[in-house]
Amino acid sequence: MFHIEVPMKEISSSAAGVAAVHDDALHNGFWSRFAWFAPAVVVLLAVTLYPTAVVLWLSVHRTRLYEVVAGVGLANYLAVFQSPAFLELSLNSLLYVFGALAVVIPTGLAGALALQNVARGAALIRTLLLLPWTLSMGVVGCFWLWLLNPSYGPISYLMRSLGLEPGLMLGDPSLALILVIAVTAWWSFPYVVVMMSASLQGIPAELYEAIDMDGGGMRTRLRHAVWPHIAPTLGSTALTLAILYLTLITLILVLTGGGPLGSTATWSFEVFSSAFRSVDLSPSSVISVVVLLVNLFLGYLYTRLTGRVSG
């Protein structure tokens, strides 16, 4: 048997060489990964973090347009929160978000359940239902602005044919927000149908067969088969739409412009309009921070819900 002895000095030098190569590889791998993600990080800083930091900075200062005049600390927050106008904006925003969700979630779920029983033409019906979601909000707003015109709109004409008085429609302060909610629900209805249809198609057919064998009816199917499978998707869909509705401006801008008498103005719309007509931007910056915090909370709920589903 041959015995080869390797000097310890050579072993240590070889190990050091391997370690150096390994460190170089790690170093090069880190910089290569950084190079790949650097553009995304730059874009994130440019369009998200930097504007957020500017808004936070403006919210604690008094400004003349974008020129900072003086630091006031939390005085801007106290002034905005104690303002009756902010209370009205908050009420409009909550009514708008929860009102639209209260309409679109049940109708979207009902539409998805109805499509499950369609044997022929289901794909064509889904395509037609998806059409409103593919349109831009500006087009949707103009379309419904024509439909709801109190003078020559088709809806007002139909109401007069039935002996009903349409009134001012979108010009009525007591009716405008309801109509904006209805238009928003019509526009986002296809999204709920698609999400619910995808969730319903994931329910095993064996589960339906087992319920039928046990003598269960439609109510049992909905309770023990449909609801447990679609509840997470329903929750995530509602949270996604809530975040969308909180930041939605275009529909309100086209339909009512925040009127009449501010009855359809929301947090985001007020921030948008104040940027063009206010000298002091600090109140709108405070409202922007409020929208940011609410969206962060909804985003946290969304990640918890989707993480629980995927887990």
mmCIF file of C-alpha atoms in Angstrom:
data_model
loop_
_atom_site.group_PDB
_atom_site.id
_atom_site.type_symbol
_atom_site.label_atom_id
_atom_site.label_comp_id
_atom_site.label_asym_id
_atom_site.label_seq_id
_atom_site.Cartn_x
_atom_site.Cartn_y
_atom_site.Cartn_z
ATOM 1 C CA MET A 1 0.000 0.000 0.000
ATOM 2 C CA PHE A 2 1.345 3.364 -0.960
ATOM 3 C CA HIS A 3 1.178 6.246 1.481
ATOM 4 C CA ILE A 4 1.337 9.756 0.078
ATOM 5 C CA GLU A 5 2.072 12.556 2.452
ATOM 6 C CA VAL A 6 1.025 16.073 1.517
ATOM 7 C CA PRO A 7 2.692 18.895 3.384
ATOM 8 C CA MET A 8 0.374 20.914 5.608
ATOM 9 C CA LYS A 9 1.624 24.121 4.018
ATOM 10 C CA GLU A 10 0.369 23.032 0.595
ATOM 11 C CA ILE A 11 -2.993 21.983 2.063
ATOM 12 C CA SER A 12 -3.462 25.329 3.771
ATOM 13 C CA SER A 13 -2.478 27.251 0.646
ATOM 14 C CA SER A 14 -4.907 25.183 -1.442
ATOM 15 C CA ALA A 15 -7.716 25.779 1.049
ATOM 16 C CA ALA A 16 -6.985 29.485 1.036
ATOM 17 C CA GLY A 17 -7.129 29.491 -2.759
ATOM 18 C CA VAL A 18 -10.481 27.693 -2.761
ATOM 19 C CA ALA A 19 -11.831 30.127 -0.162
ATOM 20 C CA ALA A 20 -10.646 33.085 -2.209
ATOM 21 C CA VAL A 21 -12.308 31.718 -5.338
ATOM 22 C CA HIS A 22 -15.497 31.101 -3.343
ATOM 23 C CA ASP A 23 -15.451 34.660 -1.958
ATOM 24 C CA ASP A 24 -14.902 36.062 -5.435
ATOM 25 C CA ALA A 25 -17.812 34.027 -6.752
ATOM 26 C CA LEU A 26 -20.067 35.257 -3.957
ATOM 27 C CA HIS A 27 -18.907 38.813 -4.512
ATOM 28 C CA ASN A 28 -19.512 38.621 -8.251
ATOM 29 C CA GLY A 29 -22.859 36.905 -7.683
ATOM 30 C CA PHE A 30 -23.993 39.674 -5.339
ATOM 31 C CA TRP A 31 -23.112 42.430 -7.783
ATOM 32 C CA SER A 32 -24.676 40.561 -10.691
ATOM 33 C CA ARG A 33 -27.925 40.190 -8.732
ATOM 34 C CA PHE A 34 -27.733 43.845 -7.726
ATOM 35 C CA ALA A 35 -27.284 44.822 -11.363
ATOM 36 C CA TRP A 36 -30.424 42.909 -12.298
ATOM 37 C CA PHE A 37 -32.555 44.478 -9.550
ATOM 38 C CA ALA A 38 -31.051 47.971 -9.623
ATOM 39 C CA PRO A 39 -33.461 49.333 -12.305
ATOM 40 C CA ALA A 40 -36.474 48.085 -10.345
ATOM 41 C CA VAL A 41 -35.107 49.635 -7.142
ATOM 42 C CA VAL A 42 -34.519 52.952 -8.910
ATOM 43 C CA VAL A 43 -38.058 52.959 -10.327
ATOM 44 C CA LEU A 44 -39.481 52.056 -6.904
ATOM 45 C CA LEU A 45 -37.596 54.921 -5.282
ATOM 46 C CA ALA A 46 -38.622 57.338 -8.032
ATOM 47 C CA VAL A 47 -42.356 56.610 -8.217
ATOM 48 C CA THR A 48 -43.158 55.417 -4.686
ATOM 49 C CA LEU A 49 -40.748 56.173 -1.888
ATOM 50 C CA TYR A 50 -39.623 59.636 -2.961
ATOM 51 C CA PRO A 51 -43.158 61.026 -3.547
ATOM 52 C CA THR A 52 -44.259 59.477 -0.248
ATOM 53 C CA ALA A 53 -41.404 61.163 1.571
ATOM 54 C CA VAL A 54 -42.276 64.501 -0.072
ATOM 55 C CA VAL A 55 -45.925 64.182 0.961
ATOM 56 C CA LEU A 56 -44.938 63.362 4.546
ATOM 57 C CA TRP A 57 -42.624 66.378 4.558
ATOM 58 C CA LEU A 58 -45.305 68.719 3.181
ATOM 59 C CA SER A 59 -47.890 67.450 5.670
ATOM 60 C CA VAL A 60 -45.947 68.892 8.620
ATOM 61 C CA HIS A 61 -45.193 72.236 6.963
ATOM 62 C CA ARG A 62 -47.145 75.210 5.731
ATOM 63 C CA THR A 63 -46.553 75.730 2.034
ATOM 64 C CA ARG A 64 -47.071 78.251 -0.721
ATOM 65 C CA LEU A 65 -47.601 75.910 -3.624
ATOM 66 C CA TYR A 66 -44.506 73.653 -3.434
ATOM 67 C CA GLU A 67 -42.446 76.183 -1.509
ATOM 68 C CA VAL A 68 -42.133 75.332 2.183
ATOM 69 C CA VAL A 69 -42.925 78.406 4.282
ATOM 70 C CA ALA A 70 -42.721 77.141 7.843
ATOM 71 C CA GLY A 71 -42.784 73.944 9.856
ATOM 72 C CA VAL A 72 -45.946 73.484 11.919
ATOM 73 C CA GLY A 73 -45.565 69.926 13.183
ATOM 74 C CA LEU A 74 -48.884 68.159 13.723
ATOM 75 C CA ALA A 75 -50.949 71.359 13.532
ATOM 76 C CA ASN A 76 -51.995 70.506 9.969
ATOM 77 C CA TYR A 77 -53.301 67.116 11.077
ATOM 78 C CA LEU A 78 -55.299 68.645 13.928
ATOM 79 C CA ALA A 79 -56.775 71.297 11.636
ATOM 80 C CA VAL A 80 -57.787 68.744 8.984
ATOM 81 C CA PHE A 81 -59.231 66.209 11.438
ATOM 82 C CA GLN A 82 -61.302 68.897 13.179
ATOM 83 C CA SER A 83 -62.655 70.263 9.914
ATOM 84 C CA PRO A 84 -66.309 69.495 9.032
ATOM 85 C CA ALA A 85 -65.234 69.195 5.390
ATOM 86 C CA PHE A 86 -62.920 66.297 6.250
ATOM 87 C CA LEU A 87 -65.755 64.570 8.091
ATOM 88 C CA GLU A 88 -67.923 64.870 4.985
ATOM 89 C CA LEU A 89 -65.095 63.579 2.785
ATOM 90 C CA SER A 90 -64.573 60.615 5.100
ATOM 91 C CA LEU A 91 -68.283 59.783 5.084
ATOM 92 C CA ASN A 92 -68.422 60.003 1.282
ATOM 93 C CA SER A 93 -65.325 57.818 0.932
ATOM 94 C CA LEU A 94 -66.640 55.111 3.249
ATOM 95 C CA LEU A 95 -70.084 55.152 1.646
ATOM 96 C CA TYR A 96 -68.524 54.963 -1.789
ATOM 97 C CA VAL A 97 -66.184 52.060 -1.001
ATOM 98 C CA PHE A 98 -68.552 49.941 1.065
ATOM 99 C CA GLY A 99 -71.566 50.819 -1.088
ATOM 100 C CA ALA A 100 -69.810 49.695 -4.274
ATOM 101 C CA LEU A 101 -68.582 46.517 -2.563
ATOM 102 C CA ALA A 102 -72.075 45.802 -1.223
ATOM 103 C CA VAL A 103 -73.389 45.897 -4.799
ATOM 104 C CA VAL A 104 -70.599 44.290 -6.809
ATOM 105 C CA ILE A 105 -69.647 41.362 -4.540
ATOM 106 C CA PRO A 106 -73.122 39.727 -4.295
ATOM 107 C CA THR A 107 -73.989 40.406 -7.944
ATOM 108 C CA GLY A 108 -70.599 39.195 -9.148
ATOM 109 C CA LEU A 109 -70.901 36.018 -7.085
ATOM 110 C CA ALA A 110 -74.434 35.442 -8.376
ATOM 111 C CA GLY A 111 -73.222 35.935 -11.940
ATOM 112 C CA ALA A 112 -70.397 33.446 -11.466
ATOM 113 C CA LEU A 113 -72.781 30.875 -9.966
ATOM 114 C CA ALA A 114 -75.177 31.375 -12.867
ATOM 115 C CA LEU A 115 -72.385 30.846 -15.400
ATOM 116 C CA GLN A 116 -71.551 27.516 -13.757
ATOM 117 C CA ASN A 117 -74.922 26.181 -14.945
ATOM 118 C CA VAL A 118 -74.594 27.444 -18.514
ATOM 119 C CA ALA A 119 -73.843 24.534 -20.830
ATOM 120 C CA ARG A 120 -73.536 26.358 -24.140
ATOM 121 C CA GLY A 121 -72.038 29.741 -24.841
ATOM 122 C CA ALA A 122 -70.414 30.169 -21.430
ATOM 123 C CA ALA A 123 -67.154 31.375 -22.986
ATOM 124 C CA LEU A 124 -68.986 33.927 -25.146
ATOM 125 C CA ILE A 125 -70.973 35.203 -22.179
ATOM 126 C CA ARG A 126 -67.800 35.578 -20.105
ATOM 127 C CA THR A 127 -66.211 37.534 -22.937
ATOM 128 C CA LEU A 128 -69.186 39.894 -23.180
ATOM 129 C CA LEU A 129 -69.299 40.326 -19.408
ATOM 130 C CA LEU A 130 -65.621 41.220 -19.409
ATOM 131 C CA LEU A 131 -66.158 44.122 -21.822
ATOM 132 C CA PRO A 132 -66.864 46.873 -19.216
ATOM 133 C CA TRP A 133 -63.664 45.995 -17.329
ATOM 134 C CA THR A 134 -61.589 46.376 -20.489
ATOM 135 C CA LEU A 135 -62.830 49.928 -21.080
ATOM 136 C CA SER A 136 -60.990 52.868 -19.610
ATOM 137 C CA MET A 137 -62.717 54.709 -16.777
ATOM 138 C CA GLY A 138 -62.864 57.843 -18.914
ATOM 139 C CA VAL A 139 -64.855 56.000 -21.596
ATOM 140 C CA VAL A 140 -67.102 54.403 -18.973
ATOM 141 C CA GLY A 141 -67.730 57.794 -17.377
ATOM 142 C CA CYS A 142 -68.641 59.442 -20.696
ATOM 143 C CA PHE A 143 -70.908 56.520 -21.609
ATOM 144 C CA TRP A 144 -72.861 56.718 -18.350
ATOM 145 C CA LEU A 145 -72.862 60.514 -18.429
ATOM 146 C CA TRP A 146 -74.818 60.212 -21.669
ATOM 147 C CA LEU A 147 -77.105 57.488 -20.329
ATOM 148 C CA LEU A 148 -77.912 59.506 -17.182
ATOM 149 C CA ASN A 149 -78.351 62.864 -18.880
ATOM 150 C CA PRO A 150 -81.648 64.258 -17.507
ATOM 151 C CA SER A 151 -82.549 66.042 -20.760
ATOM 152 C CA TYR A 152 -81.863 63.560 -23.555
ATOM 153 C CA GLY A 153 -80.404 60.445 -21.917
ATOM 154 C CA PRO A 154 -81.978 57.049 -22.679
ATOM 155 C CA ILE A 155 -82.631 56.327 -18.999
ATOM 156 C CA SER A 156 -84.487 59.600 -18.423
ATOM 157 C CA TYR A 157 -86.462 59.010 -21.645
ATOM 158 C CA LEU A 158 -87.444 55.529 -20.471
ATOM 159 C CA MET A 159 -88.482 56.860 -17.063
ATOM 160 C CA ARG A 160 -90.674 59.532 -18.669
ATOM 161 C CA SER A 161 -92.231 56.853 -20.881
ATOM 162 C CA LEU A 162 -93.224 55.006 -17.726
ATOM 163 C CA GLY A 163 -94.656 58.150 -16.185
ATOM 164 C CA LEU A 164 -91.724 58.725 -13.824
ATOM 165 C CA GLU A 165 -89.870 61.973 -13.308
ATOM 166 C CA PRO A 166 -86.075 61.436 -13.626
ATOM 167 C CA GLY A 167 -85.151 64.635 -11.833
ATOM 168 C CA LEU A 168 -81.612 65.976 -12.077
ATOM 169 C CA MET A 169 -79.982 62.519 -11.961
ATOM 170 C CA LEU A 170 -76.271 63.177 -11.381
ATOM 171 C CA GLY A 171 -77.120 66.789 -10.536
ATOM 172 C CA ASP A 172 -79.171 65.754 -7.503
ATOM 173 C CA PRO A 173 -77.040 65.917 -4.306
ATOM 174 C CA SER A 174 -79.094 63.164 -2.658
ATOM 175 C CA LEU A 175 -78.845 60.832 -5.664
ATOM 176 C CA ALA A 176 -75.449 61.535 -7.226
ATOM 177 C CA LEU A 177 -73.354 59.337 -4.926
ATOM 178 C CA ILE A 178 -75.752 56.419 -5.351
ATOM 179 C CA LEU A 179 -75.483 56.684 -9.134
ATOM 180 C CA VAL A 180 -71.679 56.916 -8.989
ATOM 181 C CA ILE A 181 -71.663 53.786 -6.820
ATOM 182 C CA ALA A 182 -73.889 52.009 -9.363
ATOM 183 C CA VAL A 183 -71.615 52.981 -12.265
ATOM 184 C CA THR A 184 -68.520 51.873 -10.340
ATOM 185 C CA ALA A 185 -70.144 48.532 -9.538
ATOM 186 C CA TRP A 186 -71.116 48.079 -13.209
ATOM 187 C CA TRP A 187 -67.530 48.737 -14.296
ATOM 188 C CA SER A 188 -65.914 46.375 -11.758
ATOM 189 C CA PHE A 189 -68.597 43.651 -11.892
ATOM 190 C CA PRO A 190 -66.701 41.583 -14.540
ATOM 191 C CA TYR A 191 -63.616 41.401 -12.326
ATOM 192 C CA VAL A 192 -65.607 39.763 -9.538
ATOM 193 C CA VAL A 193 -67.257 37.356 -11.983
ATOM 194 C CA VAL A 194 -63.905 36.240 -13.384
ATOM 195 C CA MET A 195 -62.337 35.774 -9.938
ATOM 196 C CA MET A 196 -65.324 33.897 -8.576
ATOM 197 C CA SER A 197 -65.619 31.729 -11.698
ATOM 198 C CA ALA A 198 -61.975 30.718 -11.382
ATOM 199 C CA SER A 199 -62.504 29.853 -7.721
ATOM 200 C CA LEU A 200 -65.666 27.871 -8.424
ATOM 201 C CA GLN A 201 -63.957 25.836 -11.135
ATOM 202 C CA GLY A 202 -61.408 24.710 -8.556
ATOM 203 C CA ILE A 203 -64.046 22.887 -6.490
ATOM 204 C CA PRO A 204 -63.683 19.101 -6.980
ATOM 205 C CA ALA A 205 -66.612 17.459 -8.740
ATOM 206 C CA GLU A 206 -66.357 14.572 -6.261
ATOM 207 C CA LEU A 207 -67.446 16.925 -3.503
ATOM 208 C CA TYR A 208 -70.672 17.729 -5.347
ATOM 209 C CA GLU A 209 -71.236 14.032 -6.002
ATOM 210 C CA ALA A 210 -70.789 13.196 -2.314
ATOM 211 C CA ILE A 211 -73.324 15.853 -1.302
ATOM 212 C CA ASP A 212 -75.808 14.551 -3.883
ATOM 213 C CA MET A 213 -75.367 10.991 -2.640
ATOM 214 C CA ASP A 214 -76.114 12.148 0.905
ATOM 215 C CA GLY A 215 -79.312 13.783 -0.279
ATOM 216 C CA GLY A 216 -78.087 17.363 0.052
ATOM 217 C CA GLY A 217 -79.666 20.092 -2.021
ATOM 218 C CA MET A 218 -78.492 23.425 -3.385
ATOM 219 C CA ARG A 219 -78.349 24.988 0.081
ATOM 220 C CA THR A 220 -76.046 22.216 1.294
ATOM 221 C CA ARG A 221 -73.856 22.647 -1.763
ATOM 222 C CA LEU A 222 -73.504 26.368 -1.145
ATOM 223 C CA ARG A 223 -72.798 25.952 2.540
ATOM 224 C CA HIS A 224 -70.427 22.978 2.600
ATOM 225 C CA ALA A 225 -68.846 22.995 -0.884
ATOM 226 C CA VAL A 226 -68.999 26.446 -2.443
ATOM 227 C CA TRP A 227 -68.524 28.796 0.484
ATOM 228 C CA PRO A 228 -65.419 27.177 2.079
ATOM 229 C CA HIS A 229 -63.635 27.212 -1.291
ATOM 230 C CA ILE A 230 -64.530 30.716 -2.447
ATOM 231 C CA ALA A 231 -64.371 32.595 0.875
ATOM 232 C CA PRO A 232 -60.613 33.367 0.681
ATOM 233 C CA THR A 233 -60.867 34.474 -2.951
ATOM 234 C CA LEU A 234 -63.936 36.542 -2.124
ATOM 235 C CA GLY A 235 -62.070 38.275 0.684
ATOM 236 C CA SER A 236 -58.986 39.022 -1.397
ATOM 237 C CA THR A 237 -61.162 40.303 -4.261
ATOM 238 C CA ALA A 238 -63.039 42.621 -1.907
ATOM 239 C CA LEU A 239 -59.779 43.979 -0.470
ATOM 240 C CA THR A 240 -58.342 44.542 -3.941
ATOM 241 C CA LEU A 241 -61.426 46.466 -5.023
ATOM 242 C CA ALA A 242 -61.483 48.463 -1.783
ATOM 243 C CA ILE A 243 -57.922 49.647 -2.426
ATOM 244 C CA LEU A 244 -58.895 50.474 -6.015
ATOM 245 C CA TYR A 245 -62.010 52.406 -4.989
ATOM 246 C CA LEU A 246 -60.124 54.446 -2.396
ATOM 247 C CA THR A 247 -57.744 55.751 -5.060
ATOM 248 C CA LEU A 248 -60.256 56.024 -7.904
ATOM 249 C CA ILE A 249 -60.576 59.527 -9.361
ATOM 250 C CA THR A 250 -61.406 59.361 -13.070
ATOM 251 C CA LEU A 251 -64.984 58.107 -12.819
ATOM 252 C CA ILE A 252 -65.910 60.724 -10.237
ATOM 253 C CA LEU A 253 -64.139 63.441 -12.216
ATOM 254 C CA VAL A 254 -66.003 62.624 -15.441
ATOM 255 C CA LEU A 255 -69.425 61.928 -13.921
ATOM 256 C CA THR A 256 -69.800 64.673 -11.325
ATOM 257 C CA GLY A 257 -66.522 66.519 -10.801
ATOM 258 C CA GLY A 258 -66.990 65.931 -7.069
ATOM 259 C CA GLY A 259 -70.352 67.669 -7.035
ATOM 260 C CA PRO A 260 -73.065 68.558 -6.701
ATOM 261 C CA LEU A 261 -72.248 70.476 -3.511
ATOM 262 C CA GLY A 262 -69.380 68.090 -2.772
ATOM 263 C CA SER A 263 -71.710 65.120 -2.364
ATOM 264 C CA THR A 264 -69.453 62.787 -4.398
ATOM 265 C CA ALA A 265 -66.044 64.126 -3.343
ATOM 266 C CA THR A 266 -63.827 61.483 -1.729
ATOM 267 C CA TRP A 267 -60.390 61.579 -0.101
ATOM 268 C CA SER A 268 -58.493 60.871 -3.307
ATOM 269 C CA PHE A 269 -60.600 63.222 -5.403
ATOM 270 C CA GLU A 270 -60.047 66.030 -2.904
ATOM 271 C CA VAL A 271 -56.284 65.471 -3.020
ATOM 272 C CA PHE A 272 -56.385 65.569 -6.818
ATOM 273 C CA SER A 273 -58.519 68.705 -7.059
ATOM 274 C CA SER A 274 -56.652 70.547 -4.270
ATOM 275 C CA ALA A 275 -53.393 70.123 -6.147
ATOM 276 C CA PHE A 276 -54.769 72.477 -8.853
ATOM 277 C CA ARG A 277 -56.726 75.029 -6.851
ATOM 278 C CA SER A 278 -55.031 75.366 -3.446
ATOM 279 C CA VAL A 279 -52.102 77.566 -2.529
ATOM 280 C CA ASP A 280 -51.325 75.652 0.650
ATOM 281 C CA LEU A 281 -50.804 71.974 -0.176
ATOM 282 C CA SER A 282 -50.452 70.811 3.407
ATOM 283 C CA PRO A 283 -54.161 69.893 3.958
ATOM 284 C CA SER A 284 -54.212 67.723 0.835
ATOM 285 C CA SER A 285 -50.907 66.191 1.939
ATOM 286 C CA VAL A 286 -52.506 65.235 5.248
ATOM 287 C CA ILE A 287 -55.394 63.563 3.416
ATOM 288 C CA SER A 288 -52.858 61.768 1.196
ATOM 289 C CA VAL A 289 -51.219 60.372 4.328
ATOM 290 C CA VAL A 290 -54.626 59.185 5.547
ATOM 291 C CA VAL A 291 -55.271 57.378 2.237
ATOM 292 C CA LEU A 292 -51.775 55.884 2.387
ATOM 293 C CA LEU A 293 -52.303 54.527 5.908
ATOM 294 C CA VAL A 294 -55.700 53.054 5.048
ATOM 295 C CA ASN A 295 -54.304 51.408 1.906
ATOM 296 C CA LEU A 296 -51.342 50.041 3.862
ATOM 297 C CA PHE A 297 -53.751 48.511 6.364
ATOM 298 C CA LEU A 298 -55.851 46.987 3.573
ATOM 299 C CA GLY A 299 -52.686 45.762 1.858
ATOM 300 C CA TYR A 300 -51.578 44.127 5.120
ATOM 301 C CA LEU A 301 -54.932 42.354 5.375
ATOM 302 C CA TYR A 302 -54.608 41.265 1.749
ATOM 303 C CA THR A 303 -51.137 39.788 2.241
ATOM 304 C CA ARG A 304 -52.252 37.976 5.392
ATOM 305 C CA LEU A 305 -55.274 36.555 3.593
ATOM 306 C CA THR A 306 -53.423 35.507 0.441
ATOM 307 C CA GLY A 307 -50.557 34.110 2.514
ATOM 308 C CA ARG A 308 -52.974 32.019 4.515
ATOM 309 C CA VAL A 309 -54.558 30.714 1.318
ATOM 310 C CA SER A 310 -51.244 29.832 -0.331
ATOM 311 C CA GLY A 311 -49.960 28.349 2.925
#
